[in-house]
Amino acid sequence: MTSPDERDHYAIVVRRVEQSRGGSHFIHDVLRKGDQVELSAPASLFPIASLARKHILIGGGIGITPFLSYLPVLRARGTAFELHQFCAEGDVEAFRGLLGADDPRVHVHGSREHSSIELMLADQPLGTHVYTCGPDGLMRAVAETAERYGWPANAVHQESFAGASGGRPFTVHLARSDQTIHVGESQTLLEALEGAGIEAPCLCRGGACGVCLLPVLDGEPEHRDHVLSEQERAEGKIIATCLSRAKTDRLTLDY
């Protein structure tokens, strides 16, 4: 939640996930006050667009998290913005207190309230950017509405909190070491590589940082990341191993 202008500490939000792959469980159940943790520098593909004329922030539930770091910066710089937060009816007052709902630019929408994505995106000044973080349905609605209204693709930004989900099993062949590894239906490609003793590059494990990208020599990836452009996805020459899988029975990687 730390804003880019705060350089002396980190403030983070970690959601408790019962089926944790490690991080959530470790932070909630293992870490204690006073423990020391070694960190790497932050990596984000969801920054504020510095040249935008106005910013429309649309969050759903825990998707408010990145916007908690945006708000102090936008307010301090006097930048034009609107924040729309969707939440359960019982959470409305808590979000209003957290976000400072006395600010007329901040709008908290409970589940009983009829709110229109169309009205949020219509008649915005040229140069406005929209940012969405939350459930898939919300992000789809914003993306589809923005496309319908002719928003430029580079003015629509999204970040997902969705974790890895399973799929059909496949095999991955590592061309440099001539190793073939089975990827199970409930495993990620990265987990299969690590399980075989391969030290594969990784950082966020959520498809957002790009550290785990590896070149594809053969086979067709099933892209699930938030890093690659549409052109890179269509070319199928690179894969984010932490989330993405294979459409074919076998992938060959240049690794």
mmCIF file of C-alpha atoms in Angstrom:
data_model
loop_
_atom_site.group_PDB
_atom_site.id
_atom_site.type_symbol
_atom_site.label_atom_id
_atom_site.label_comp_id
_atom_site.label_asym_id
_atom_site.label_seq_id
_atom_site.Cartn_x
_atom_site.Cartn_y
_atom_site.Cartn_z
ATOM 1 C CA MET A 1 0.000 0.000 0.000
ATOM 2 C CA THR A 2 3.044 2.254 0.167
ATOM 3 C CA SER A 3 2.920 5.154 -2.267
ATOM 4 C CA PRO A 4 5.810 5.671 -4.726
ATOM 5 C CA ASP A 5 6.827 8.781 -2.779
ATOM 6 C CA GLU A 6 7.359 6.823 0.465
ATOM 7 C CA ARG A 7 10.904 5.459 0.433
ATOM 8 C CA ASP A 8 11.550 4.518 4.082
ATOM 9 C CA HIS A 9 9.183 1.559 4.512
ATOM 10 C CA TYR A 10 6.844 -0.902 2.800
ATOM 11 C CA ALA A 11 3.186 -1.385 3.746
ATOM 12 C CA ILE A 12 1.636 -4.482 2.172
ATOM 13 C CA VAL A 13 -1.665 -6.349 2.063
ATOM 14 C CA VAL A 14 -1.679 -10.147 1.894
ATOM 15 C CA ARG A 15 -4.989 -11.944 1.616
ATOM 16 C CA ARG A 16 -5.395 -15.156 3.600
ATOM 17 C CA VAL A 17 -5.912 -17.988 1.107
ATOM 18 C CA GLU A 18 -6.737 -21.406 2.536
ATOM 19 C CA GLN A 19 -5.280 -23.232 -0.473
ATOM 20 C CA SER A 20 -2.096 -21.162 -0.336
ATOM 21 C CA ARG A 21 0.886 -22.097 -2.488
ATOM 22 C CA GLY A 22 3.198 -20.734 0.197
ATOM 23 C CA GLY A 23 3.200 -16.958 0.500
ATOM 24 C CA SER A 24 -0.188 -16.387 2.128
ATOM 25 C CA HIS A 25 0.255 -19.235 4.620
ATOM 26 C CA PHE A 26 3.790 -18.146 5.520
ATOM 27 C CA ILE A 27 2.875 -14.520 6.166
ATOM 28 C CA HIS A 28 -0.334 -15.207 8.113
ATOM 29 C CA ASP A 29 0.706 -18.274 10.103
ATOM 30 C CA VAL A 30 4.506 -18.241 10.368
ATOM 31 C CA LEU A 31 5.739 -14.636 10.448
ATOM 32 C CA ARG A 32 5.739 -12.874 13.802
ATOM 33 C CA LYS A 33 6.380 -9.303 14.926
ATOM 34 C CA GLY A 34 10.116 -8.687 14.962
ATOM 35 C CA ASP A 35 10.963 -11.293 12.306
ATOM 36 C CA GLN A 36 13.323 -10.163 9.557
ATOM 37 C CA VAL A 37 12.520 -10.943 5.927
ATOM 38 C CA GLU A 38 14.849 -10.488 2.964
ATOM 39 C CA LEU A 39 13.115 -8.609 0.140
ATOM 40 C CA SER A 40 13.807 -7.789 -3.476
ATOM 41 C CA ALA A 41 12.875 -4.477 -5.077
ATOM 42 C CA PRO A 42 9.174 -4.044 -5.951
ATOM 43 C CA ALA A 43 8.075 -4.916 -9.472
ATOM 44 C CA SER A 44 4.820 -3.675 -10.984
ATOM 45 C CA LEU A 45 3.135 -3.595 -14.358
ATOM 46 C CA PHE A 46 0.295 -1.515 -12.939
ATOM 47 C CA PRO A 47 1.795 1.940 -12.348
ATOM 48 C CA ILE A 48 0.088 5.292 -12.715
ATOM 49 C CA ALA A 49 0.386 6.554 -16.308
ATOM 50 C CA SER A 50 2.466 9.671 -15.770
ATOM 51 C CA LEU A 51 1.191 11.517 -18.855
ATOM 52 C CA ALA A 52 -2.514 10.792 -18.318
ATOM 53 C CA ARG A 53 -4.806 13.799 -18.088
ATOM 54 C CA LYS A 54 -7.165 12.063 -15.655
ATOM 55 C CA HIS A 55 -7.322 8.713 -13.856
ATOM 56 C CA ILE A 56 -10.436 6.551 -13.317
ATOM 57 C CA LEU A 57 -9.768 3.901 -10.646
ATOM 58 C CA ILE A 58 -12.278 1.024 -10.406
ATOM 59 C CA GLY A 59 -11.789 -1.565 -7.671
ATOM 60 C CA GLY A 60 -13.742 -4.542 -6.408
ATOM 61 C CA GLY A 61 -13.256 -5.998 -2.920
ATOM 62 C CA ILE A 62 -9.580 -6.643 -2.230
ATOM 63 C CA GLY A 63 -8.901 -5.066 -5.619
ATOM 64 C CA ILE A 64 -8.731 -1.748 -3.781
ATOM 65 C CA THR A 65 -5.185 -2.654 -2.681
ATOM 66 C CA PRO A 66 -3.126 -1.041 -5.489
ATOM 67 C CA PHE A 67 -5.262 2.084 -5.366
ATOM 68 C CA LEU A 68 -4.385 2.635 -1.710
ATOM 69 C CA SER A 69 -0.902 3.539 -2.921
ATOM 70 C CA TYR A 70 -2.246 5.634 -5.817
ATOM 71 C CA LEU A 71 -4.487 7.872 -3.707
ATOM 72 C CA PRO A 72 -1.857 9.791 -1.686
ATOM 73 C CA VAL A 73 0.125 10.509 -4.856
ATOM 74 C CA LEU A 74 -2.854 11.687 -6.900
ATOM 75 C CA ARG A 75 -4.113 13.860 -4.064
ATOM 76 C CA ALA A 76 -0.697 15.376 -3.339
ATOM 77 C CA ARG A 77 -0.071 16.169 -6.996
ATOM 78 C CA GLY A 78 -3.519 17.646 -7.562
ATOM 79 C CA THR A 79 -4.140 15.219 -10.421
ATOM 80 C CA ALA A 80 -7.712 14.751 -11.679
ATOM 81 C CA PHE A 81 -9.122 11.364 -10.688
ATOM 82 C CA GLU A 82 -12.210 9.381 -9.705
ATOM 83 C CA LEU A 83 -12.190 6.292 -7.504
ATOM 84 C CA HIS A 84 -15.072 3.800 -7.666
ATOM 85 C CA GLN A 85 -14.938 0.925 -5.174
ATOM 86 C CA PHE A 86 -17.434 -1.966 -5.359
ATOM 87 C CA CYS A 87 -17.981 -3.978 -2.182
ATOM 88 C CA ALA A 88 -20.465 -5.990 -0.129
ATOM 89 C CA GLU A 89 -23.196 -3.923 1.489
ATOM 90 C CA GLY A 90 -21.829 -4.639 4.959
ATOM 91 C CA ASP A 91 -18.403 -3.263 4.027
ATOM 92 C CA VAL A 92 -19.547 0.117 2.704
ATOM 93 C CA GLU A 93 -18.875 2.160 5.835
ATOM 94 C CA ALA A 94 -15.485 0.526 6.394
ATOM 95 C CA PHE A 95 -14.386 1.400 2.863
ATOM 96 C CA ARG A 96 -15.710 4.932 3.199
ATOM 97 C CA GLY A 97 -13.613 5.420 6.303
ATOM 98 C CA LEU A 98 -10.541 3.857 4.704
ATOM 99 C CA LEU A 99 -10.731 5.853 1.483
ATOM 100 C CA GLY A 100 -11.893 9.194 2.814
ATOM 101 C CA ALA A 101 -15.363 9.270 1.311
ATOM 102 C CA ASP A 102 -15.774 12.933 2.247
ATOM 103 C CA ASP A 103 -13.676 13.466 -0.882
ATOM 104 C CA PRO A 104 -16.221 14.009 -3.706
ATOM 105 C CA ARG A 105 -13.941 12.096 -6.086
ATOM 106 C CA VAL A 106 -14.308 8.900 -4.041
ATOM 107 C CA HIS A 107 -17.391 6.714 -4.578
ATOM 108 C CA VAL A 108 -18.105 3.501 -2.635
ATOM 109 C CA HIS A 109 -20.777 1.313 -4.254
ATOM 110 C CA GLY A 110 -22.520 -1.318 -2.120
ATOM 111 C CA SER A 111 -24.011 -4.480 -3.598
ATOM 112 C CA ARG A 112 -27.550 -3.062 -3.370
ATOM 113 C CA GLU A 113 -26.650 0.029 -5.350
ATOM 114 C CA HIS A 114 -27.151 0.116 -9.097
ATOM 115 C CA SER A 115 -23.920 1.441 -10.555
ATOM 116 C CA SER A 116 -23.183 1.941 -14.218
ATOM 117 C CA ILE A 117 -19.753 1.281 -15.710
ATOM 118 C CA GLU A 118 -21.030 3.084 -18.800
ATOM 119 C CA LEU A 119 -21.579 6.312 -16.847
ATOM 120 C CA MET A 120 -18.110 6.046 -15.315
ATOM 121 C CA LEU A 121 -16.417 5.817 -18.710
ATOM 122 C CA ALA A 122 -18.658 8.034 -20.824
ATOM 123 C CA ASP A 123 -17.760 11.632 -21.659
ATOM 124 C CA GLN A 124 -14.313 11.542 -20.069
ATOM 125 C CA PRO A 125 -11.707 14.009 -21.376
ATOM 126 C CA LEU A 126 -9.214 12.903 -23.996
ATOM 127 C CA GLY A 127 -6.134 11.497 -22.312
ATOM 128 C CA THR A 128 -8.017 9.815 -19.447
ATOM 129 C CA HIS A 129 -6.766 6.388 -18.319
ATOM 130 C CA VAL A 130 -8.841 3.746 -16.517
ATOM 131 C CA TYR A 131 -7.438 1.188 -14.062
ATOM 132 C CA THR A 132 -9.329 -1.877 -12.831
ATOM 133 C CA CYS A 133 -8.446 -4.409 -10.155
ATOM 134 C CA GLY A 134 -10.924 -6.936 -8.836
ATOM 135 C CA PRO A 135 -13.034 -9.939 -9.849
ATOM 136 C CA ASP A 136 -12.856 -11.158 -13.442
ATOM 137 C CA GLY A 137 -16.454 -10.121 -14.130
ATOM 138 C CA LEU A 138 -15.761 -6.532 -13.141
ATOM 139 C CA MET A 139 -12.608 -6.353 -15.209
ATOM 140 C CA ARG A 140 -14.350 -7.824 -18.248
ATOM 141 C CA ALA A 141 -17.184 -5.316 -17.912
ATOM 142 C CA VAL A 142 -14.763 -2.385 -17.774
ATOM 143 C CA ALA A 143 -12.668 -3.670 -20.691
ATOM 144 C CA GLU A 144 -15.719 -4.342 -22.872
ATOM 145 C CA THR A 145 -17.273 -0.967 -22.068
ATOM 146 C CA ALA A 146 -14.025 0.857 -22.767
ATOM 147 C CA GLU A 147 -13.706 -0.915 -26.122
ATOM 148 C CA ARG A 148 -17.309 -0.102 -27.003
ATOM 149 C CA TYR A 149 -16.709 3.572 -26.273
ATOM 150 C CA GLY A 150 -13.529 3.616 -28.339
ATOM 151 C CA TRP A 151 -10.985 3.992 -25.560
ATOM 152 C CA PRO A 152 -7.397 3.412 -26.778
ATOM 153 C CA ALA A 153 -6.073 0.028 -25.643
ATOM 154 C CA ASN A 154 -3.052 1.656 -24.000
ATOM 155 C CA ALA A 155 -5.363 3.729 -21.773
ATOM 156 C CA VAL A 156 -7.017 0.664 -20.193
ATOM 157 C CA HIS A 157 -5.027 -0.975 -17.389
ATOM 158 C CA GLN A 158 -5.932 -4.079 -15.386
ATOM 159 C CA GLU A 159 -4.442 -6.126 -12.572
ATOM 160 C CA SER A 160 -5.858 -9.414 -11.343
ATOM 161 C CA PHE A 161 -5.614 -11.068 -7.943
ATOM 162 C CA ALA A 162 -6.508 -14.436 -9.431
ATOM 163 C CA GLY A 163 -4.074 -17.213 -8.641
ATOM 164 C CA ALA A 164 -3.068 -20.190 -10.692
ATOM 165 C CA SER A 165 -5.775 -22.660 -11.647
ATOM 166 C CA GLY A 166 -5.396 -26.156 -12.987
ATOM 167 C CA GLY A 167 -5.812 -27.616 -16.438
ATOM 168 C CA ARG A 168 -4.984 -30.607 -18.581
ATOM 169 C CA PRO A 169 -1.594 -32.244 -17.875
ATOM 170 C CA PHE A 170 1.236 -31.866 -20.374
ATOM 171 C CA THR A 171 4.987 -32.364 -20.665
ATOM 172 C CA VAL A 172 7.689 -29.755 -21.007
ATOM 173 C CA HIS A 173 11.021 -30.454 -22.682
ATOM 174 C CA LEU A 174 14.022 -28.314 -21.751
ATOM 175 C CA ALA A 175 16.127 -28.125 -24.897
ATOM 176 C CA ARG A 176 19.421 -27.062 -23.326
ATOM 177 C CA SER A 177 19.546 -29.798 -20.690
ATOM 178 C CA ASP A 178 17.524 -32.350 -22.695
ATOM 179 C CA GLN A 179 15.174 -32.951 -19.760
ATOM 180 C CA THR A 180 11.485 -33.826 -20.064
ATOM 181 C CA ILE A 181 9.211 -33.020 -17.118
ATOM 182 C CA HIS A 182 5.556 -33.884 -16.508
ATOM 183 C CA VAL A 183 3.258 -31.020 -15.458
ATOM 184 C CA GLY A 184 0.242 -32.308 -13.535
ATOM 185 C CA GLU A 185 -3.277 -30.930 -13.808
ATOM 186 C CA SER A 186 -3.034 -29.152 -10.435
ATOM 187 C CA GLN A 187 0.567 -27.953 -10.850
ATOM 188 C CA THR A 188 1.892 -24.804 -12.424
ATOM 189 C CA LEU A 189 4.659 -25.147 -14.974
ATOM 190 C CA LEU A 190 6.971 -23.343 -12.567
ATOM 191 C CA GLU A 191 6.111 -25.732 -9.722
ATOM 192 C CA ALA A 192 6.852 -28.724 -11.959
ATOM 193 C CA LEU A 193 10.233 -27.274 -12.915
ATOM 194 C CA GLU A 194 11.105 -26.586 -9.286
ATOM 195 C CA GLY A 195 9.925 -30.054 -8.270
ATOM 196 C CA ALA A 196 12.404 -31.512 -10.749
ATOM 197 C CA GLY A 197 15.234 -29.512 -9.198
ATOM 198 C CA ILE A 198 15.340 -26.859 -11.919
ATOM 199 C CA GLU A 199 16.260 -23.371 -10.682
ATOM 200 C CA ALA A 200 13.863 -21.426 -12.887
ATOM 201 C CA PRO A 201 13.623 -17.625 -12.636
ATOM 202 C CA CYS A 202 10.617 -16.290 -10.725
ATOM 203 C CA LEU A 203 9.467 -13.478 -8.461
ATOM 204 C CA CYS A 204 5.754 -12.669 -8.062
ATOM 205 C CA ARG A 205 4.286 -16.092 -8.984
ATOM 206 C CA GLY A 206 1.180 -14.242 -10.097
ATOM 207 C CA GLY A 207 1.880 -13.483 -13.760
ATOM 208 C CA ALA A 208 2.541 -9.791 -13.171
ATOM 209 C CA CYS A 209 6.290 -9.171 -13.059
ATOM 210 C CA GLY A 210 7.718 -10.922 -16.130
ATOM 211 C CA VAL A 211 10.711 -12.439 -14.331
ATOM 212 C CA CYS A 212 9.673 -16.037 -15.098
ATOM 213 C CA LEU A 213 9.318 -15.569 -18.882
ATOM 214 C CA LEU A 214 11.049 -18.296 -20.913
ATOM 215 C CA PRO A 215 11.386 -18.721 -24.714
ATOM 216 C CA VAL A 216 9.172 -21.332 -26.408
ATOM 217 C CA LEU A 217 10.719 -23.379 -29.226
ATOM 218 C CA ASP A 218 7.809 -25.714 -29.963
ATOM 219 C CA GLY A 219 4.216 -26.250 -28.869
ATOM 220 C CA GLU A 220 1.405 -23.789 -28.178
ATOM 221 C CA PRO A 221 1.211 -21.957 -24.826
ATOM 222 C CA GLU A 222 -2.062 -21.257 -23.047
ATOM 223 C CA HIS A 223 -1.375 -17.756 -21.763
ATOM 224 C CA ARG A 224 -2.778 -16.813 -18.337
ATOM 225 C CA ASP A 225 -0.401 -14.029 -17.370
ATOM 226 C CA HIS A 226 -0.858 -10.256 -17.191
ATOM 227 C CA VAL A 227 2.494 -9.387 -18.778
ATOM 228 C CA LEU A 228 2.500 -10.249 -22.467
ATOM 229 C CA SER A 229 0.975 -8.061 -25.143
ATOM 230 C CA GLU A 230 -1.690 -9.422 -27.478
ATOM 231 C CA GLN A 231 0.922 -9.644 -30.230
ATOM 232 C CA GLU A 232 3.307 -11.617 -28.005
ATOM 233 C CA ARG A 233 0.489 -13.965 -27.044
ATOM 234 C CA ALA A 234 -0.415 -14.528 -30.696
ATOM 235 C CA GLU A 235 3.205 -15.230 -31.625
ATOM 236 C CA GLY A 236 3.473 -17.879 -28.890
ATOM 237 C CA LYS A 237 7.238 -17.537 -28.595
ATOM 238 C CA ILE A 238 7.422 -16.864 -24.858
ATOM 239 C CA ILE A 239 5.614 -18.126 -21.754
ATOM 240 C CA ALA A 240 5.147 -17.009 -18.139
ATOM 241 C CA THR A 241 5.862 -20.256 -16.311
ATOM 242 C CA CYS A 242 4.209 -19.219 -13.030
ATOM 243 C CA LEU A 243 0.643 -19.250 -14.419
ATOM 244 C CA SER A 244 0.474 -20.247 -18.078
ATOM 245 C CA ARG A 245 0.077 -23.789 -19.365
ATOM 246 C CA ALA A 246 0.044 -25.597 -22.726
ATOM 247 C CA LYS A 247 -2.707 -26.097 -25.287
ATOM 248 C CA THR A 248 -0.652 -28.877 -26.852
ATOM 249 C CA ASP A 249 0.499 -32.096 -25.169
ATOM 250 C CA ARG A 250 4.105 -30.924 -25.158
ATOM 251 C CA LEU A 251 6.040 -27.678 -24.909
ATOM 252 C CA THR A 252 9.714 -27.257 -25.705
ATOM 253 C CA LEU A 253 11.471 -24.398 -23.933
ATOM 254 C CA ASP A 254 14.829 -22.816 -24.660
ATOM 255 C CA TYR A 255 16.130 -23.434 -21.163
#
